Amino acid sequence: MPALTDQTTTPFATLLRLAAQDAKDRAAKEFARCEEAVRQAEQRRRDQRDRAVDQAVETVALIYTSTLQRVLDKDVWTGYPCADEDGRERGPLAVASLADGAWAVHERRALDEEYEYDEVTLLLPCHCGIGYLEHAVRDDGDLLITLDSYRTRDDRMCAAGLCSPRRR
């Protein structure tokens, strides 16, 4: 049997080189496919964040003209993408700081396959200093009533266990 050198190529050696090149090509294609999937997922998340902010601004402009619209510009909203891939449990949402530990949260929720509604929730720091009070507000009047009730420091809410612990 002759010694194999760089000048001598056997059919088996050629097959081994072809298999190695094929494996390298498949790995490169798989890597490119994974990179594209990551890029598309990130683009979906960006689109969801942008859509969440746009929906929040639109809702505030239509429903909360005397309150939130007067204190919140578009640039104070931060959008967050869906928590799950298909958006069934929770859709994208937008959050705006009202300062002093208070937040406005906007979420477009689905009742069923055909109907969605907008929900604005106020997260207010509980008077106990440990948690938050959550109040879904339907319109300007509801928001003002909620804030007036909060302003009067109704400590019974916390005593009744209605505040949610702050997340760290």
PDB file of C-alpha atoms in Angstrom:
ATOM      1  CA  MET A   1       0.000   0.000   0.000  1.00  0.00           C
ATOM      2  CA  PRO A   2       1.522   3.318  -1.044  1.00  0.00           C
ATOM      3  CA  ALA A   3       1.977   6.061   1.591  1.00  0.00           C
ATOM      4  CA  LEU A   4      -0.569   8.854   1.420  1.00  0.00           C
ATOM      5  CA  THR A   5       0.894  12.263   0.774  1.00  0.00           C
ATOM      6  CA  ASP A   6      -0.577  15.605  -0.104  1.00  0.00           C
ATOM      7  CA  GLN A   7      -0.139  14.681  -3.787  1.00  0.00           C
ATOM      8  CA  THR A   8      -1.978  11.385  -3.446  1.00  0.00           C
ATOM      9  CA  THR A   9      -5.736  11.453  -2.914  1.00  0.00           C
ATOM     10  CA  THR A  10      -7.764   8.350  -2.372  1.00  0.00           C
ATOM     11  CA  PRO A  11     -11.492   8.163  -2.885  1.00  0.00           C
ATOM     12  CA  PHE A  12     -11.938   7.674   0.879  1.00  0.00           C
ATOM     13  CA  ALA A  13      -9.822  10.741   1.712  1.00  0.00           C
ATOM     14  CA  THR A  14     -11.836  12.766  -0.793  1.00  0.00           C
ATOM     15  CA  LEU A  15     -15.101  11.583   0.817  1.00  0.00           C
ATOM     16  CA  LEU A  16     -13.808  12.546   4.259  1.00  0.00           C
ATOM     17  CA  ARG A  17     -12.922  16.054   3.009  1.00  0.00           C
ATOM     18  CA  LEU A  18     -16.342  16.371   1.357  1.00  0.00           C
ATOM     19  CA  ALA A  19     -18.083  15.269   4.568  1.00  0.00           C
ATOM     20  CA  ALA A  20     -16.078  17.775   6.618  1.00  0.00           C
ATOM     21  CA  GLN A  21     -16.878  20.582   4.168  1.00  0.00           C
ATOM     22  CA  ASP A  22     -20.568  19.611   4.159  1.00  0.00           C
ATOM     23  CA  ALA A  23     -20.672  19.638   7.972  1.00  0.00           C
ATOM     24  CA  LYS A  24     -18.989  23.052   7.976  1.00  0.00           C
ATOM     25  CA  ASP A  25     -21.498  24.376   5.407  1.00  0.00           C
ATOM     26  CA  ARG A  26     -24.475  22.986   7.386  1.00  0.00           C
ATOM     27  CA  ALA A  27     -23.149  24.533  10.601  1.00  0.00           C
ATOM     28  CA  ALA A  28     -22.724  27.908   8.872  1.00  0.00           C
ATOM     29  CA  LYS A  29     -26.295  27.741   7.490  1.00  0.00           C
ATOM     30  CA  GLU A  30     -27.685  26.783  10.915  1.00  0.00           C
ATOM     31  CA  PHE A  31     -25.770  29.635  12.543  1.00  0.00           C
ATOM     32  CA  ALA A  32     -27.131  32.092   9.949  1.00  0.00           C
ATOM     33  CA  ARG A  33     -30.669  30.729  10.482  1.00  0.00           C
ATOM     34  CA  CYS A  34     -30.347  31.164  14.258  1.00  0.00           C
ATOM     35  CA  GLU A  35     -28.992  34.691  13.861  1.00  0.00           C
ATOM     36  CA  GLU A  36     -31.931  35.578  11.597  1.00  0.00           C
ATOM     37  CA  ALA A  37     -34.423  34.116  14.095  1.00  0.00           C
ATOM     38  CA  VAL A  38     -32.865  36.184  16.900  1.00  0.00           C
ATOM     39  CA  ARG A  39     -32.942  39.311  14.711  1.00  0.00           C
ATOM     40  CA  GLN A  40     -36.611  38.746  13.847  1.00  0.00           C
ATOM     41  CA  ALA A  41     -37.547  38.106  17.493  1.00  0.00           C
ATOM     42  CA  GLU A  42     -35.801  41.319  18.557  1.00  0.00           C
ATOM     43  CA  GLN A  43     -37.593  43.235  15.785  1.00  0.00           C
ATOM     44  CA  ARG A  44     -40.947  41.816  16.997  1.00  0.00           C
ATOM     45  CA  ARG A  45     -40.131  42.952  20.550  1.00  0.00           C
ATOM     46  CA  ARG A  46     -39.190  46.446  19.303  1.00  0.00           C
ATOM     47  CA  ASP A  47     -42.404  46.638  17.277  1.00  0.00           C
ATOM     48  CA  GLN A  48     -44.454  45.528  20.303  1.00  0.00           C
ATOM     49  CA  ARG A  49     -42.783  48.131  22.541  1.00  0.00           C
ATOM     50  CA  ASP A  50     -43.410  50.881  19.976  1.00  0.00           C
ATOM     51  CA  ARG A  51     -47.013  49.755  19.435  1.00  0.00           C
ATOM     52  CA  ALA A  52     -47.608  49.675  23.212  1.00  0.00           C
ATOM     53  CA  VAL A  53     -46.409  53.281  23.553  1.00  0.00           C
ATOM     54  CA  ASP A  54     -48.495  54.424  20.568  1.00  0.00           C
ATOM     55  CA  GLN A  55     -51.598  52.717  22.000  1.00  0.00           C
ATOM     56  CA  ALA A  56     -51.031  54.305  25.416  1.00  0.00           C
ATOM     57  CA  VAL A  57     -50.643  57.767  23.926  1.00  0.00           C
ATOM     58  CA  GLU A  58     -53.752  57.263  21.784  1.00  0.00           C
ATOM     59  CA  THR A  59     -55.839  56.070  24.743  1.00  0.00           C
ATOM     60  CA  VAL A  60     -54.696  58.951  26.948  1.00  0.00           C
ATOM     61  CA  ALA A  61     -55.486  61.450  24.180  1.00  0.00           C
ATOM     62  CA  LEU A  62     -59.004  60.031  23.728  1.00  0.00           C
ATOM     63  CA  ILE A  63     -60.109  59.243  27.284  1.00  0.00           C
ATOM     64  CA  TYR A  64     -57.924  61.087  29.792  1.00  0.00           C
ATOM     65  CA  THR A  65     -57.859  64.534  28.197  1.00  0.00           C
ATOM     66  CA  SER A  66     -58.259  66.478  31.451  1.00  0.00           C
ATOM     67  CA  THR A  67     -55.783  64.477  33.511  1.00  0.00           C
ATOM     68  CA  LEU A  68     -53.083  62.190  32.132  1.00  0.00           C
ATOM     69  CA  GLN A  69     -52.848  63.933  28.766  1.00  0.00           C
ATOM     70  CA  ARG A  70     -51.945  67.166  30.562  1.00  0.00           C
ATOM     71  CA  VAL A  71     -49.015  65.600  32.451  1.00  0.00           C
ATOM     72  CA  LEU A  72     -47.681  62.806  30.213  1.00  0.00           C
ATOM     73  CA  ASP A  73     -45.900  63.301  26.899  1.00  0.00           C
ATOM     74  CA  LYS A  74     -45.218  60.460  24.491  1.00  0.00           C
ATOM     75  CA  ASP A  75     -41.543  60.335  25.435  1.00  0.00           C
ATOM     76  CA  VAL A  76     -42.248  59.441  29.101  1.00  0.00           C
ATOM     77  CA  TRP A  77     -43.877  56.134  28.155  1.00  0.00           C
ATOM     78  CA  THR A  78     -41.753  52.992  28.027  1.00  0.00           C
ATOM     79  CA  GLY A  79     -43.062  50.008  26.110  1.00  0.00           C
ATOM     80  CA  TYR A  80     -42.591  46.399  27.120  1.00  0.00           C
ATOM     81  CA  PRO A  81     -43.118  43.441  24.770  1.00  0.00           C
ATOM     82  CA  CYS A  82     -45.413  40.484  25.406  1.00  0.00           C
ATOM     83  CA  ALA A  83     -44.354  38.225  28.214  1.00  0.00           C
ATOM     84  CA  ASP A  84     -45.105  35.153  26.103  1.00  0.00           C
ATOM     85  CA  GLU A  85     -44.387  34.549  22.425  1.00  0.00           C
ATOM     86  CA  ASP A  86     -47.997  34.518  21.191  1.00  0.00           C
ATOM     87  CA  GLY A  87     -49.213  37.336  23.468  1.00  0.00           C
ATOM     88  CA  ARG A  88     -52.196  35.375  24.787  1.00  0.00           C
ATOM     89  CA  GLU A  89     -51.572  35.736  28.500  1.00  0.00           C
ATOM     90  CA  ARG A  90     -50.462  39.371  28.483  1.00  0.00           C
ATOM     91  CA  GLY A  91     -50.057  41.676  25.567  1.00  0.00           C
ATOM     92  CA  PRO A  92     -47.483  44.416  25.266  1.00  0.00           C
ATOM     93  CA  LEU A  93     -47.849  47.212  27.787  1.00  0.00           C
ATOM     94  CA  ALA A  94     -46.564  50.736  28.346  1.00  0.00           C
ATOM     95  CA  VAL A  95     -45.572  52.304  31.645  1.00  0.00           C
ATOM     96  CA  ALA A  96     -45.104  55.969  32.558  1.00  0.00           C
ATOM     97  CA  SER A  97     -43.687  57.312  35.798  1.00  0.00           C
ATOM     98  CA  LEU A  98     -45.834  59.885  37.559  1.00  0.00           C
ATOM     99  CA  ALA A  99     -42.938  60.506  39.980  1.00  0.00           C
ATOM    100  CA  ASP A 100     -43.097  60.100  43.769  1.00  0.00           C
ATOM    101  CA  GLY A 101     -43.359  56.318  43.319  1.00  0.00           C
ATOM    102  CA  ALA A 102     -46.599  56.430  41.298  1.00  0.00           C
ATOM    103  CA  TRP A 103     -46.986  54.880  37.843  1.00  0.00           C
ATOM    104  CA  ALA A 104     -49.519  54.734  35.025  1.00  0.00           C
ATOM    105  CA  VAL A 105     -49.715  51.419  33.175  1.00  0.00           C
ATOM    106  CA  HIS A 106     -51.534  50.992  29.863  1.00  0.00           C
ATOM    107  CA  GLU A 107     -52.403  47.612  28.437  1.00  0.00           C
ATOM    108  CA  ARG A 108     -54.590  46.581  25.531  1.00  0.00           C
ATOM    109  CA  ARG A 109     -56.395  43.450  26.644  1.00  0.00           C
ATOM    110  CA  ALA A 110     -58.294  40.920  24.583  1.00  0.00           C
ATOM    111  CA  LEU A 111     -61.724  39.779  25.747  1.00  0.00           C
ATOM    112  CA  ASP A 112     -61.908  37.203  22.996  1.00  0.00           C
ATOM    113  CA  GLU A 113     -60.628  36.674  19.451  1.00  0.00           C
ATOM    114  CA  GLU A 114     -62.450  39.731  18.084  1.00  0.00           C
ATOM    115  CA  TYR A 115     -62.673  42.315  20.869  1.00  0.00           C
ATOM    116  CA  GLU A 116     -59.954  44.275  22.659  1.00  0.00           C
ATOM    117  CA  TYR A 117     -60.158  47.063  25.184  1.00  0.00           C
ATOM    118  CA  ASP A 118     -57.685  49.522  26.695  1.00  0.00           C
ATOM    119  CA  GLU A 119     -57.022  49.495  30.408  1.00  0.00           C
ATOM    120  CA  VAL A 120     -55.129  52.119  32.371  1.00  0.00           C
ATOM    121  CA  THR A 121     -54.047  51.173  35.867  1.00  0.00           C
ATOM    122  CA  LEU A 122     -52.568  53.475  38.473  1.00  0.00           C
ATOM    123  CA  LEU A 123     -49.902  51.970  40.701  1.00  0.00           C
ATOM    124  CA  LEU A 124     -49.739  54.142  43.788  1.00  0.00           C
ATOM    125  CA  PRO A 125     -47.308  53.656  46.658  1.00  0.00           C
ATOM    126  CA  CYS A 126     -49.166  52.257  49.629  1.00  0.00           C
ATOM    127  CA  HIS A 127     -49.213  54.411  52.741  1.00  0.00           C
ATOM    128  CA  CYS A 128     -47.575  51.545  54.633  1.00  0.00           C
ATOM    129  CA  GLY A 129     -44.421  52.150  52.606  1.00  0.00           C
ATOM    130  CA  ILE A 130     -44.072  48.489  51.674  1.00  0.00           C
ATOM    131  CA  GLY A 131     -46.323  47.902  48.663  1.00  0.00           C
ATOM    132  CA  TYR A 132     -48.432  49.386  45.905  1.00  0.00           C
ATOM    133  CA  LEU A 133     -52.130  49.926  45.465  1.00  0.00           C
ATOM    134  CA  GLU A 134     -53.451  49.080  41.996  1.00  0.00           C
ATOM    135  CA  HIS A 135     -56.454  50.965  40.626  1.00  0.00           C
ATOM    136  CA  ALA A 136     -57.878  50.398  37.144  1.00  0.00           C
ATOM    137  CA  VAL A 137     -59.335  53.727  36.040  1.00  0.00           C
ATOM    138  CA  ARG A 138     -61.953  54.033  33.298  1.00  0.00           C
ATOM    139  CA  ASP A 139     -61.843  57.773  32.569  1.00  0.00           C
ATOM    140  CA  ASP A 140     -60.887  61.205  33.912  1.00  0.00           C
ATOM    141  CA  GLY A 141     -63.615  61.191  36.569  1.00  0.00           C
ATOM    142  CA  ASP A 142     -62.675  57.757  37.846  1.00  0.00           C
ATOM    143  CA  LEU A 143     -59.008  58.759  37.953  1.00  0.00           C
ATOM    144  CA  LEU A 144     -59.762  61.917  39.951  1.00  0.00           C
ATOM    145  CA  ILE A 145     -61.945  60.017  42.431  1.00  0.00           C
ATOM    146  CA  THR A 146     -59.183  57.425  42.876  1.00  0.00           C
ATOM    147  CA  LEU A 147     -56.582  60.128  43.499  1.00  0.00           C
ATOM    148  CA  ASP A 148     -58.848  61.984  45.932  1.00  0.00           C
ATOM    149  CA  SER A 149     -59.449  58.777  47.875  1.00  0.00           C
ATOM    150  CA  TYR A 150     -55.706  58.097  47.889  1.00  0.00           C
ATOM    151  CA  ARG A 151     -54.980  61.661  49.003  1.00  0.00           C
ATOM    152  CA  THR A 152     -57.168  61.215  52.071  1.00  0.00           C
ATOM    153  CA  ARG A 153     -54.847  58.367  53.123  1.00  0.00           C
ATOM    154  CA  ASP A 154     -57.283  55.561  53.550  1.00  0.00           C
ATOM    155  CA  ASP A 155     -55.006  53.232  55.537  1.00  0.00           C
ATOM    156  CA  ARG A 156     -57.760  50.651  55.702  1.00  0.00           C
ATOM    157  CA  MET A 157     -56.752  49.481  52.219  1.00  0.00           C
ATOM    158  CA  CYS A 158     -53.397  48.282  53.469  1.00  0.00           C
ATOM    159  CA  ALA A 159     -54.838  46.913  56.695  1.00  0.00           C
ATOM    160  CA  ALA A 160     -57.285  44.895  54.595  1.00  0.00           C
ATOM    161  CA  GLY A 161     -54.362  43.383  52.692  1.00  0.00           C
ATOM    162  CA  LEU A 162     -55.106  45.161  49.441  1.00  0.00           C
ATOM    163  CA  CYS A 163     -51.592  46.401  48.746  1.00  0.00           C
ATOM    164  CA  SER A 164     -49.242  44.336  46.596  1.00  0.00           C
ATOM    165  CA  PRO A 165     -45.646  43.933  47.722  1.00  0.00           C
ATOM    166  CA  ARG A 166     -43.064  45.920  45.777  1.00  0.00           C
ATOM    167  CA  ARG A 167     -40.881  43.838  43.519  1.00  0.00           C
ATOM    168  CA  ARG A 168     -37.159  44.206  43.797  1.00  0.00           C
TER     169      ARG A 168
END
